[in-house]
Amino acid sequence: MDDATAARADALRAWFLGPRAENAALLERLVVESLRDHVFWRRNYHPEDGFTIREADKRREGYEDAVATLTQELLGLLAELKRDVPVFSGRYKGHMIAEQTIAAQVGWFATMLYNPNNIAMDISPVTTRLEMEVAAQLAGMIGYDPGTSWGHLTSGGTIANFEAFWLARGVRYLPVAAAGAATELGLSIPVTTADGSRAELSELPLWQLLNIPNRATLDLWDALWAAGPSPVVTRALGNHSLADIGYQEYSRRLAFEYGDPLPAGVVLVAATAHYSWEKIVRALGIGSNQLVHVPVDTRFRMDPDALWERVRELAGHRRAILACVSVCGSTEESAVDRLDQVLDVRARAERELGVTFHVHSDACYGGYAAAVTRAADGARRTAAEIRAGSGEAWPDEPWVAAIEALGGADSVSIDPHKLGYVPYSAGAVLVRDGRARHLVATDPPYLAPTGGEEPGLERFLGRYILEGSKPGAAAAAVWLSHKALPLDERGYGYLIERTAAGALRLQRALARADLAPFRVVLLPEPDINIVCYLLCHPMLASLASVNGFNERIYARMSLSRREDDPEYIITRTRLRSPMYDGAVDPLLAALGVCSPAEWKASGDEGLVVLRSTVMDPFLAAGPPGPDHVGGLIGALRRAAAAAL
Amino acid sequence: MDDATAARADALRAWFLGPRAENAALLERLVVESLRDHVFWRRNYHPEDGFTIREADKRREGYEDAVATLTQELLGLLAELKRDVPVFSGRYKGHMIAEQTIAAQVGWFATMLYNPNNIAMDISPVTTRLEMEVAAQLAGMIGYDPGTSWGHLTSGGTIANFEAFWLARGVRYLPVAAAGAATELGLSIPVTTADGSRAELSELPLWQLLNIPNRATLDLWDALWAAGPSPVVTRALGNHSLADIGYQEYSRRLAFEYGDPLPAGVVLVAATAHYSWEKIVRALGIGSNQLVHVPVDTRFRMDPDALWERVRELAGHRRAILACVSVCGSTEESAVDRLDQVLDVRARAERELGVTFHVHSDACYGGYAAAVTRAADGARRTAAEIRAGSGEAWPDEPWVAAIEALGGADSVSIDPHKLGYVPYSAGAVLVRDGRARHLVATDPPYLAPTGGEEPGLERFLGRYILEGSKPGAAAAAVWLSHKALPLDERGYGYLIERTAAGALRLQRALARADLAPFRVVLLPEPDINIVCYLLCHPMLASLASVNGFNERIYARMSLSRREDDPEYIITRTRLRSPMYDGAVDPLLAALGVCSPAEWKASGDEGLVVLRSTVMDPFLAAGPPGPDHVGGLIGALRRAAAAAL
């Protein structure tokens, strides 16, 4: 271990409260410091006002009763909380949740006392700045230009994905509205089509309007505003844009004006995409039938050849593609799509088919892993450099290529409250071309924007985002955590590399473990840090019996049975057809109780797999720390014996 | 003052940290207690594991450097935060933000250490229960039956309104989908139409299908599932429901199957409705053109006669109405719509026109004011009882009737982070008939619901809501605050009554104040606690000059000019045509610089009014506390003199 790595290993021990609250004194000192600092601010603000609450008031019965009630109820809450999940412990290897950085905890608490609302700078002069700074840090990490991209925090991944999609729809459908407006205003506007040729906007057929690349669309947006006085353009655009006229009228017009009853636009998602995508397309009025699933390979990554086939088929049926959602860290397996290959497919589609679409990377879970690819000076690290630095076998070159491709996606969602180790809730959405935000802007009367004096500074964030009031405390928590743990090899890069190393250690120990009479079937080595596996036994000869057995193991290793305190805590998922078609074949072969055809026919039965998210950065470390790899495997053996 | 009232006045002084941090010792004690309690939990969890972070580790340079970096950056953040807005002070009379209850601050902090995620009970066994309990408390307060209604917390008001609307759309369009499914499956299902008659579902014309009352629609939902095996019904419904097929296909089918190209459904909102409604209908694909504004009266409440006229007109043009949004506590004026009269209009529309719609109350700001109408035993208090208890002239009988009507709305949104005095972010949405949630359910693979063993307990909240991961800390904060301040005359009722009393005191003092040579023009007395006013001077003879003058006063009384520390802080808004048509006429008459027609013609110029939200419960109290009513008026006079 070189000096820099040793220093990081030491720093890691200061970043968290710790599994046994080893850093309790540090956290308490910082919390009390933050509280007293706030208290003295209040005390020194216009001291001439005198006191509203006087010492004598505190001796009155009503006051004392109120304090007694509050204290009693708080003690009750604290007692109740002991029934919560011990995610801080090395014994928790379940969902994607762990303890948070001390920086994030203190940053949140300190700022919550001020309670700024990042809807507008008026009521969050400090934390709106921090939010913009955090967004720029994340943008820089994934390879966006912080000067032209744009981003902000959301209440979580679903809202981040929703917004990315809402922006994408606005961009994808703008050329249709712009063509209508240009015709209405008699404007001549040249535009670049998917194959790179230039054409006159108002002369393009519907199919080509629906296939203008994002960048050209946003240039078109600028050209439109440059072409006429703003109220006139606003009115003309409003007469034609989906946001104003709504889907029902929009569909009617497409059929009427273009005589072209195109089928509804589709959304391509990896077969394993998060269920929230279904929520989102349902809510947006796109409809879940328009979700077209792209098969994943046996590493659970979107298959680029299958993607190309889907795009070609859809183009053949003249079905416009709104967007393709690629995943960076799937919630089940932490699989990282080969985004570089997805972007290649789009480039080929533009070239060969004149078809294009918005590419979104759902990096809610995996986004922070991009920090692994950044050196302290911001330069990219190669896969070989990363491996040499850590001495681990992870990551490989294609993984780094996939991560580097994030900078080429049109939008990316990243959750600080997942691999950012920040308390709930803090999600983030980033768009590559920040102009897109103007397409969804709405103005409230009481927070009229007064113009951004400083470039890149949003005086009124609420105009561009779905949410309204939002916690400045979340922005401060993320900001302080990024200060303590930079988004490179010194901070988050090291932290996440350690979790991947821990996952690899668990994976390989499971592969080697002698659990006779039980046998472990493992999913492939994870792209980041989620290990999936299942146990079988010669006596279990059917899919249903194997599933039932693994469900019973899960029940023994979860808090679902409150009477037993489980030794270790894991979770489970169920791989079903058609989402996992093909991807599960090697597992079924290793299991040997049913064919892929029988598994497909099983419907909702699917295949139960046990799942351990390794967000614990200490798992990979050797003694004198506890051996939770061996511990977990021992617990699995005992649970299996009891479950048989 | 009777004993009970005196005890409440004393308790009020224990609920907050206080303008001068008078309760600092109390807050610090509870925060430290919560932290240590958590620390000891960690320390005592499997002590046999030994230590991951050892005392010797803390003496290593890398560890010390990390602590130094964190401490330094935190100190930087704390210094920065001093530039935040002093919302805790009696000198802050601006936006709807104030300090939070100690209960909410401590509840949030204590629970954040555990960081439960209320997406599913699996990772929030304690706080999901608290969230359901809080929703039931809010439901009970507004008059819903906690046994049949349903609700949960959201990240804020916009998401709460969005969800209410998403549910409403699902309910309003269900009969069309159900009729399609019934025809496909050859099912005969009777249904109750808007005028109360019974009919066969599959024989109803489109117009009638779009006008089935909510309750009958949800009965229909139950009937459909009772009529056939679940997968068959799922498939048949999926073939016809908007959520699956999307708007484009849906519109095409309506035209094709019913030969009935009905115009798009509309949403009725008060002219003064929050701007987020525009965001919401745009995002949902309904389109902002479908927002039909209903004029407000001179108290800024939706005019029920105008509402009836709109409904009649729309019915005449066979335009279906998706929903009517009534406001309880407008964000500009805290106006409370006469919801009782809105519900009367709907009953009349059902009876006379065979037309119905979803009624939503946007009570994001004003919802907690319903606590004023509740006695300690939960019984309703009359307006006379409330006035007798407080000795104030507020509220009147129509106000109580409007608040009591909340129980009759189909859905209500209420923000704990507004008049609940809880830190950001915590919103809430409640639906009267909880069955509606099933219409928007989506299941994730890894958090499969295992069935609610206890009635009313959601094991997996994520299936029914827009968001995914969400902070259990927010639920605990609201829960503890409700325990410290019950939702009746003892707690929130008293607190909010005090703010209304403070607003009334400010209003009347402004009306009486001699600011010569300036004159104050006041908006009517507020329904809750937002006071709006503007200043004029004989020299200012045009609308633009009066507006400019008031903007300059605002600039001097805000933090927009950082160089001067303003004596008092207020905010402002701009009343524009057509939203405020009619409503501003008395103001324009009192001002005497332009006619309503000239004001209308001024477009975006509108009328600037200064705005003071009184969330400070101490404003109404006399000495020995500070006189911030007099202080604010003095500051206004000085700012006006300087601004002329």
CSV table of N, CA and C in Angstrom, one decimal, chain A residues 10 18 20 22-23 28 36-37 41-43 47 49-50 52-53 58 60 63 80 82 86 91 95 99-100 114-115 117 122 126 155 158 169 243-247 274-275 279 282-285 287-290 332 424 444 446 462 465-467 618 626 628, chain B residues 10 13 18 20-23 28 36-37 41-43 45 49-50 52-53 58 60 63 80 82 86 88 91 95 99-100 114-115 117 122 126 155 158 169 243-245 247 274-275 279 282-290 332 424 444 446 462 465-467 626:
chain,number,residue,atom,x,y,z
A,10,ASP,N,-7.0,5.6,6.2
A,10,ASP,CA,-7.1,6.3,7.5
A,10,ASP,C,-8.3,7.3,7.5
A,18,GLY,N,-19.5,5.2,12.3
A,18,GLY,CA,-18.9,4.0,12.5
A,18,GLY,C,-19.8,2.9,13.0
A,20,ARG,N,-19.8,0.8,15.4
A,20,ARG,CA,-20.0,0.8,16.8
A,20,ARG,C,-20.0,2.2,17.4
A,22,GLU,N,-17.9,4.5,16.8
A,22,GLU,CA,-16.6,4.8,17.2
A,22,GLU,C,-16.3,6.3,17.2
A,23,ASN,N,-16.9,7.0,16.3
A,23,ASN,CA,-16.7,8.5,16.1
A,23,ASN,C,-17.7,9.3,16.8
A,28,GLU,N,-20.7,14.4,17.9
A,28,GLU,CA,-21.4,15.2,18.9
A,28,GLU,C,-20.8,16.6,19.0
A,36,ARG,N,-24.9,25.6,18.6
A,36,ARG,CA,-24.6,26.8,19.4
A,36,ARG,C,-24.2,28.0,18.5
A,37,ASP,N,-23.6,27.7,17.4
A,37,ASP,CA,-23.3,28.7,16.5
A,37,ASP,C,-24.6,29.4,16.0
A,41,TRP,N,-26.2,33.3,16.7
A,41,TRP,CA,-26.7,34.2,15.7
A,41,TRP,C,-28.0,34.8,16.0
A,42,ARG,N,-28.9,33.9,16.5
A,42,ARG,CA,-30.3,34.4,16.9
A,42,ARG,C,-30.1,35.5,18.0
A,43,ARG,N,-29.3,35.1,19.0
A,43,ARG,CA,-29.2,35.9,20.2
A,43,ARG,C,-28.6,37.3,19.9
A,47,PRO,N,-30.4,42.8,19.3
A,47,PRO,CA,-30.5,42.5,20.7
A,47,PRO,C,-31.4,43.6,21.4
A,49,ASP,N,-34.3,44.2,20.7
A,49,ASP,CA,-35.7,43.8,20.7
A,49,ASP,C,-36.1,43.2,22.1
A,50,GLY,N,-35.2,42.9,22.9
A,50,GLY,CA,-35.5,42.3,24.2
A,50,GLY,C,-36.0,40.9,24.0
A,52,THR,N,-38.8,37.7,24.0
A,52,THR,CA,-40.2,37.3,23.8
A,52,THR,C,-40.5,36.2,24.8
A,53,ILE,N,-39.5,35.3,25.1
A,53,ILE,CA,-39.7,34.3,26.0
A,53,ILE,C,-38.8,34.6,27.2
A,58,LYS,N,-40.5,30.4,31.9
A,58,LYS,CA,-40.1,29.0,31.9
A,58,LYS,C,-40.4,28.3,33.2
A,60,ARG,N,-43.4,28.7,34.6
A,60,ARG,CA,-44.9,28.6,34.6
A,60,ARG,C,-45.3,27.1,34.3
A,63,TYR,N,-45.7,26.0,30.6
A,63,TYR,CA,-44.4,25.8,29.9
A,63,TYR,C,-43.9,24.5,30.3
A,80,GLU,N,-39.0,3.6,20.2
A,80,GLU,CA,-39.5,3.0,19.0
A,80,GLU,C,-38.4,2.8,17.9
A,82,LYS,N,-35.6,2.0,18.0
A,82,LYS,CA,-34.7,0.8,18.2
A,82,LYS,C,-35.2,-0.4,17.4
A,86,PRO,N,-30.7,-2.0,11.5
A,86,PRO,CA,-29.3,-1.6,11.8
A,86,PRO,C,-28.5,-1.5,10.6
A,91,ARG,N,-23.2,-6.2,9.7
A,91,ARG,CA,-24.1,-7.4,9.5
A,91,ARG,C,-25.3,-7.1,8.6
A,95,HIS,N,-30.6,-4.1,1.4
A,95,HIS,CA,-31.0,-3.0,0.4
A,95,HIS,C,-29.8,-2.0,0.3
A,99,GLU,N,-25.0,3.6,6.5
A,99,GLU,CA,-24.9,4.8,7.3
A,99,GLU,C,-24.5,6.0,6.4
A,100,GLN,N,-24.6,7.2,6.9
A,100,GLN,CA,-24.3,8.3,6.0
A,100,GLN,C,-23.0,9.0,6.5
A,114,TYR,N,-31.6,26.7,10.0
A,114,TYR,CA,-31.9,28.0,9.3
A,114,TYR,C,-33.1,27.7,8.4
A,115,ASN,N,-33.3,26.5,8.0
A,115,ASN,CA,-34.4,26.1,7.1
A,115,ASN,C,-34.6,26.9,5.9
A,117,ASN,N,-35.2,27.6,1.9
A,117,ASN,CA,-36.0,27.0,0.9
A,117,ASN,C,-35.4,27.3,-0.4
A,122,ASP,N,-34.3,34.3,-2.8
A,122,ASP,CA,-34.9,35.2,-1.9
A,122,ASP,C,-35.0,34.6,-0.5
A,126,VAL,N,-27.9,31.5,0.5
A,126,VAL,CA,-26.7,30.7,0.7
A,126,VAL,C,-26.9,29.4,0.0
A,155,SER,N,-36.1,15.6,-4.9
A,155,SER,CA,-36.4,14.8,-3.7
A,155,SER,C,-36.0,13.3,-3.8
A,158,THR,N,-36.8,9.1,-8.5
A,158,THR,CA,-38.0,9.1,-9.4
A,158,THR,C,-38.3,10.5,-9.9
A,169,ARG,N,-39.2,15.2,-23.4
A,169,ARG,CA,-40.4,15.3,-24.2
A,169,ARG,C,-40.5,16.7,-24.7
A,243,ALA,N,-47.3,21.3,-24.3
A,243,ALA,CA,-47.5,21.7,-22.9
A,243,ALA,C,-48.7,22.6,-22.8
A,244,ASP,N,-49.0,23.4,-23.9
A,244,ASP,CA,-50.1,24.3,-23.8
A,244,ASP,C,-51.4,23.6,-24.3
A,245,ILE,N,-51.3,22.9,-25.5
A,245,ILE,CA,-52.6,22.4,-26.0
A,245,ILE,C,-52.9,21.0,-25.5
A,246,GLY,N,-52.0,20.3,-24.9
A,246,GLY,CA,-52.3,19.0,-24.3
A,246,GLY,C,-52.3,17.9,-25.4
A,247,TYR,N,-52.2,16.7,-24.9
A,247,TYR,CA,-52.1,15.5,-25.8
A,247,TYR,C,-53.3,15.3,-26.7
A,274,HIS,N,-35.7,0.3,-13.7
A,274,HIS,CA,-36.4,0.5,-12.5
A,274,HIS,C,-37.9,0.6,-12.7
A,275,TYR,N,-38.7,0.1,-11.8
A,275,TYR,CA,-40.2,0.1,-12.0
A,275,TYR,C,-40.7,1.6,-12.1
A,279,LYS,N,-44.2,4.1,-13.8
A,279,LYS,CA,-44.9,5.1,-13.1
A,279,LYS,C,-44.9,6.4,-14.0
A,282,ARG,N,-46.7,6.5,-17.3
A,282,ARG,CA,-48.1,6.5,-17.0
A,282,ARG,C,-48.6,7.9,-16.6
A,283,ALA,N,-47.8,8.5,-15.7
A,283,ALA,CA,-48.2,9.8,-15.2
A,283,ALA,C,-48.1,10.9,-16.3
A,284,LEU,N,-47.1,10.8,-17.1
A,284,LEU,CA,-46.9,11.8,-18.2
A,284,LEU,C,-47.9,11.7,-19.3
A,285,GLY,N,-48.7,10.6,-19.3
A,285,GLY,CA,-49.7,10.4,-20.4
A,285,GLY,C,-49.1,9.7,-21.6
A,287,GLY,N,-48.1,6.5,-21.6
A,287,GLY,CA,-48.7,5.2,-21.5
A,287,GLY,C,-47.7,4.1,-21.4
A,288,SER,N,-47.9,3.2,-20.5
A,288,SER,CA,-46.9,2.1,-20.3
A,288,SER,C,-46.8,1.2,-21.5
A,289,ASN,N,-47.8,1.2,-22.4
A,289,ASN,CA,-47.7,0.4,-23.6
A,289,ASN,C,-46.5,0.9,-24.5
A,290,GLN,N,-46.2,2.1,-24.4
A,290,GLN,CA,-45.2,2.7,-25.2
A,290,GLN,C,-43.8,2.5,-24.6
A,332,GLU,N,-31.2,-3.9,-9.0
A,332,GLU,CA,-31.1,-5.3,-8.6
A,332,GLU,C,-29.7,-5.9,-8.5
A,424,TYR,N,-31.7,10.7,3.4
A,424,TYR,CA,-32.9,11.0,2.5
A,424,TYR,C,-33.4,12.4,2.9
A,444,PRO,N,-44.2,31.9,-11.2
A,444,PRO,CA,-45.2,32.3,-10.1
A,444,PRO,C,-45.2,33.8,-10.0
A,446,TYR,N,-45.4,35.6,-7.2
A,446,TYR,CA,-44.9,36.2,-6.0
A,446,TYR,C,-43.4,36.0,-5.9
A,462,GLY,N,-37.4,27.5,-8.8
A,462,GLY,CA,-38.8,27.0,-8.9
A,462,GLY,C,-39.4,27.1,-10.3
A,465,ILE,N,-38.3,23.6,-12.4
A,465,ILE,CA,-38.3,22.3,-11.8
A,465,ILE,C,-39.8,21.8,-11.5
A,466,LEU,N,-39.9,20.6,-11.3
A,466,LEU,CA,-41.3,20.1,-11.0
A,466,LEU,C,-41.7,20.5,-9.5
A,467,GLU,N,-40.8,20.3,-8.6
A,467,GLU,CA,-41.1,20.6,-7.2
A,467,GLU,C,-41.1,22.1,-7.0
A,618,PHE,N,-15.9,-1.2,4.8
A,618,PHE,CA,-14.9,-1.9,5.6
A,618,PHE,C,-14.9,-3.4,5.3
A,626,PRO,N,-13.7,-6.9,12.1
A,626,PRO,CA,-14.5,-8.2,12.1
A,626,PRO,C,-14.6,-8.8,10.7
A,628,HIS,N,-16.8,-10.1,8.3
A,628,HIS,CA,-18.2,-10.2,8.0
A,628,HIS,C,-18.5,-11.0,6.8
B,10,ASP,N,-48.6,29.9,27.8
B,10,ASP,CA,-47.3,29.5,28.4
B,10,ASP,C,-46.7,28.4,27.5
B,13,ARG,N,-44.7,29.2,24.5
B,13,ARG,CA,-43.3,29.7,24.7
B,13,ARG,C,-42.3,28.5,24.8
B,18,GLY,N,-37.2,30.0,19.7
B,18,GLY,CA,-37.5,31.4,20.1
B,18,GLY,C,-36.6,32.4,19.4
B,20,ARG,N,-34.9,34.9,20.1
B,20,ARG,CA,-33.5,35.2,20.7
B,20,ARG,C,-32.9,33.9,21.2
B,21,ALA,N,-33.4,32.7,20.6
B,21,ALA,CA,-32.9,31.4,21.0
B,21,ALA,C,-33.1,31.2,22.5
B,22,GLU,N,-34.2,31.7,23.1
B,22,GLU,CA,-34.4,31.6,24.5
B,22,GLU,C,-34.5,30.2,25.0
B,23,ASN,N,-34.9,29.3,24.1
B,23,ASN,CA,-34.9,27.9,24.5
B,23,ASN,C,-33.8,27.0,24.1
B,28,GLU,N,-30.8,22.0,22.9
B,28,GLU,CA,-29.5,21.3,23.0
B,28,GLU,C,-29.6,20.0,23.8
B,36,ARG,N,-26.9,10.7,21.6
B,36,ARG,CA,-26.3,9.7,22.5
B,36,ARG,C,-27.1,8.4,22.6
B,37,ASP,N,-28.4,8.5,22.5
B,37,ASP,CA,-29.3,7.4,22.6
B,37,ASP,C,-29.0,6.5,21.3
B,41,TRP,N,-27.2,2.7,21.0
B,41,TRP,CA,-27.8,1.6,20.2
B,41,TRP,C,-26.7,0.9,19.3
B,42,ARG,N,-26.0,1.7,18.6
B,42,ARG,CA,-24.9,1.2,17.7
B,42,ARG,C,-23.9,0.4,18.6
B,43,ARG,N,-23.5,1.0,19.7
B,43,ARG,CA,-22.4,0.4,20.5
B,43,ARG,C,-22.8,-1.0,21.1
B,45,TYR,N,-25.0,-3.1,19.7
B,45,TYR,CA,-25.5,-4.0,18.7
B,45,TYR,C,-24.3,-5.0,18.4
B,49,ASP,N,-18.6,-8.2,17.8
B,49,ASP,CA,-18.0,-7.9,16.5
B,49,ASP,C,-16.6,-7.1,16.7
B,50,GLY,N,-16.4,-6.6,17.8
B,50,GLY,CA,-15.2,-5.8,18.0
B,50,GLY,C,-15.3,-4.5,17.2
B,52,THR,N,-14.3,-1.7,14.3
B,52,THR,CA,-13.8,-1.4,12.9
B,52,THR,C,-12.9,-0.2,12.9
B,53,ILE,N,-13.2,0.8,13.7
B,53,ILE,CA,-12.4,2.0,13.8
B,53,ILE,C,-11.8,1.9,15.3
B,58,LYS,N,-7.4,6.7,15.2
B,58,LYS,CA,-7.7,8.1,15.3
B,58,LYS,C,-6.5,9.0,15.5
B,60,ARG,N,-3.8,8.5,13.6
B,60,ARG,CA,-3.0,8.5,12.4
B,60,ARG,C,-3.2,9.8,11.6
B,63,TYR,N,-6.3,10.2,9.3
B,63,TYR,CA,-7.6,10.4,10.1
B,63,TYR,C,-7.7,11.8,10.5
B,80,GLU,N,-21.0,31.0,6.3
B,80,GLU,CA,-21.8,31.4,5.2
B,80,GLU,C,-23.3,31.5,5.6
B,82,LYS,N,-24.7,32.6,8.0
B,82,LYS,CA,-25.1,33.9,8.6
B,82,LYS,C,-25.6,34.8,7.6
B,86,PRO,N,-33.1,35.8,8.4
B,86,PRO,CA,-33.5,35.6,9.8
B,86,PRO,C,-35.0,35.4,10.0
B,88,PHE,N,-36.6,33.6,11.9
B,88,PHE,CA,-37.0,33.4,13.3
B,88,PHE,C,-37.4,34.6,14.0
B,91,ARG,N,-38.9,40.5,13.3
B,91,ARG,CA,-38.7,41.4,12.2
B,91,ARG,C,-38.9,40.9,10.8
B,95,HIS,N,-42.2,36.1,3.4
B,95,HIS,CA,-42.7,34.9,2.8
B,95,HIS,C,-43.3,34.0,3.9
B,99,GLU,N,-39.7,30.1,12.0
B,99,GLU,CA,-38.9,29.0,12.6
B,99,GLU,C,-39.8,27.8,12.8
B,100,GLN,N,-39.2,26.6,13.1
B,100,GLN,CA,-39.9,25.4,13.2
B,100,GLN,C,-40.1,25.0,14.6
B,114,TYR,N,-31.0,7.4,12.0
B,114,TYR,CA,-31.3,6.0,11.6
B,114,TYR,C,-31.6,5.9,10.1
B,115,ASN,N,-32.0,7.1,9.5
B,115,ASN,CA,-32.2,7.2,8.1
B,115,ASN,C,-33.1,6.2,7.5
B,117,ASN,N,-36.2,4.7,5.2
B,117,ASN,CA,-36.7,5.0,3.9
B,117,ASN,C,-38.1,4.6,3.9
B,122,ASP,N,-40.0,-2.6,5.0
B,122,ASP,CA,-38.8,-3.4,5.1
B,122,ASP,C,-37.6,-2.6,5.6
B,126,VAL,N,-40.5,1.4,11.5
B,126,VAL,CA,-41.1,2.3,12.5
B,126,VAL,C,-41.7,3.5,11.9
B,155,SER,N,-42.9,15.2,-0.9
B,155,SER,CA,-41.8,16.1,-0.7
B,155,SER,C,-42.2,17.5,-0.7
B,158,THR,N,-46.3,20.8,-4.3
B,158,THR,CA,-46.5,20.5,-5.8
B,158,THR,C,-46.7,19.0,-6.0
B,169,ARG,N,-57.4,12.0,-12.3
B,169,ARG,CA,-57.5,11.6,-13.7
B,169,ARG,C,-57.8,10.1,-13.8
B,243,ALA,N,-53.6,5.0,-18.6
B,243,ALA,CA,-52.3,4.8,-18.1
B,243,ALA,C,-51.5,3.8,-19.0
B,244,ASP,N,-52.2,2.8,-19.5
B,244,ASP,CA,-51.5,1.9,-20.4
B,244,ASP,C,-51.4,2.3,-21.8
B,245,ILE,N,-52.5,2.8,-22.4
B,245,ILE,CA,-52.4,3.1,-23.8
B,245,ILE,C,-51.9,4.5,-24.1
B,247,TYR,N,-52.2,8.9,-24.0
B,247,TYR,CA,-53.1,9.9,-24.5
B,247,TYR,C,-53.3,9.8,-26.0
B,274,HIS,N,-52.3,28.6,-7.4
B,274,HIS,CA,-50.8,28.6,-7.4
B,274,HIS,C,-50.3,28.2,-8.7
B,275,TYR,N,-49.2,28.8,-9.1
B,275,TYR,CA,-48.6,28.6,-10.5
B,275,TYR,C,-48.3,27.1,-10.7
B,279,LYS,N,-47.8,24.1,-14.1
B,279,LYS,CA,-46.7,23.0,-14.2
B,279,LYS,C,-47.4,21.6,-14.3
B,282,ARG,N,-49.4,20.8,-17.4
B,282,ARG,CA,-48.4,20.7,-18.6
B,282,ARG,C,-47.7,19.3,-18.5
B,283,ALA,N,-47.2,19.0,-17.3
B,283,ALA,CA,-46.5,17.7,-17.2
B,283,ALA,C,-47.4,16.5,-17.4
B,284,LEU,N,-48.6,16.6,-16.9
B,284,LEU,CA,-49.5,15.4,-17.1
B,284,LEU,C,-50.0,15.2,-18.5
B,285,GLY,N,-49.7,16.2,-19.4
B,285,GLY,CA,-50.1,16.1,-20.7
B,285,GLY,C,-51.6,16.6,-21.0
B,286,ILE,N,-52.1,17.2,-20.0
B,286,ILE,CA,-53.5,17.8,-20.1
B,286,ILE,C,-53.4,19.1,-20.9
B,287,GLY,N,-52.3,19.8,-20.7
B,287,GLY,CA,-52.2,21.1,-21.4
B,287,GLY,C,-52.7,22.3,-20.7
B,288,SER,N,-51.9,23.3,-20.6
B,288,SER,CA,-52.3,24.5,-19.8
B,288,SER,C,-53.5,25.2,-20.5
B,289,ASN,N,-53.8,25.0,-21.7
B,289,ASN,CA,-55.0,25.6,-22.3
B,289,ASN,C,-56.3,25.0,-21.7
B,290,GLN,N,-56.1,23.8,-21.1
B,290,GLN,CA,-57.3,23.2,-20.5
B,290,GLN,C,-57.6,23.7,-19.1
B,332,GLU,N,-50.9,34.1,-2.0
B,332,GLU,CA,-50.7,35.5,-2.0
B,332,GLU,C,-51.4,36.2,-0.8
B,424,TYR,N,-38.3,21.8,5.9
B,424,TYR,CA,-38.5,21.3,4.6
B,424,TYR,C,-37.8,19.9,4.5
B,444,PRO,N,-42.6,-2.7,-7.9
B,444,PRO,CA,-41.2,-3.0,-8.2
B,444,PRO,C,-40.9,-4.5,-7.9
B,446,TYR,N,-38.2,-5.8,-6.5
B,446,TYR,CA,-37.4,-6.1,-5.3
B,446,TYR,C,-38.0,-5.7,-4.0
B,462,GLY,N,-44.4,2.7,-1.8
B,462,GLY,CA,-43.9,3.1,-3.1
B,462,GLY,C,-44.8,2.7,-4.2
B,465,ILE,N,-47.5,5.7,-4.9
B,465,ILE,CA,-47.1,7.2,-4.9
B,465,ILE,C,-46.1,7.5,-6.0
B,466,LEU,N,-46.0,8.8,-6.3
B,466,LEU,CA,-45.1,9.2,-7.4
B,466,LEU,C,-43.7,9.0,-7.0
B,467,GLU,N,-43.3,9.4,-5.8
B,467,GLU,CA,-41.9,9.3,-5.4
B,467,GLU,C,-41.5,7.9,-5.0
B,626,PRO,N,-41.5,42.5,22.5
B,626,PRO,CA,-41.2,43.7,21.6
B,626,PRO,C,-42.5,44.1,20.8
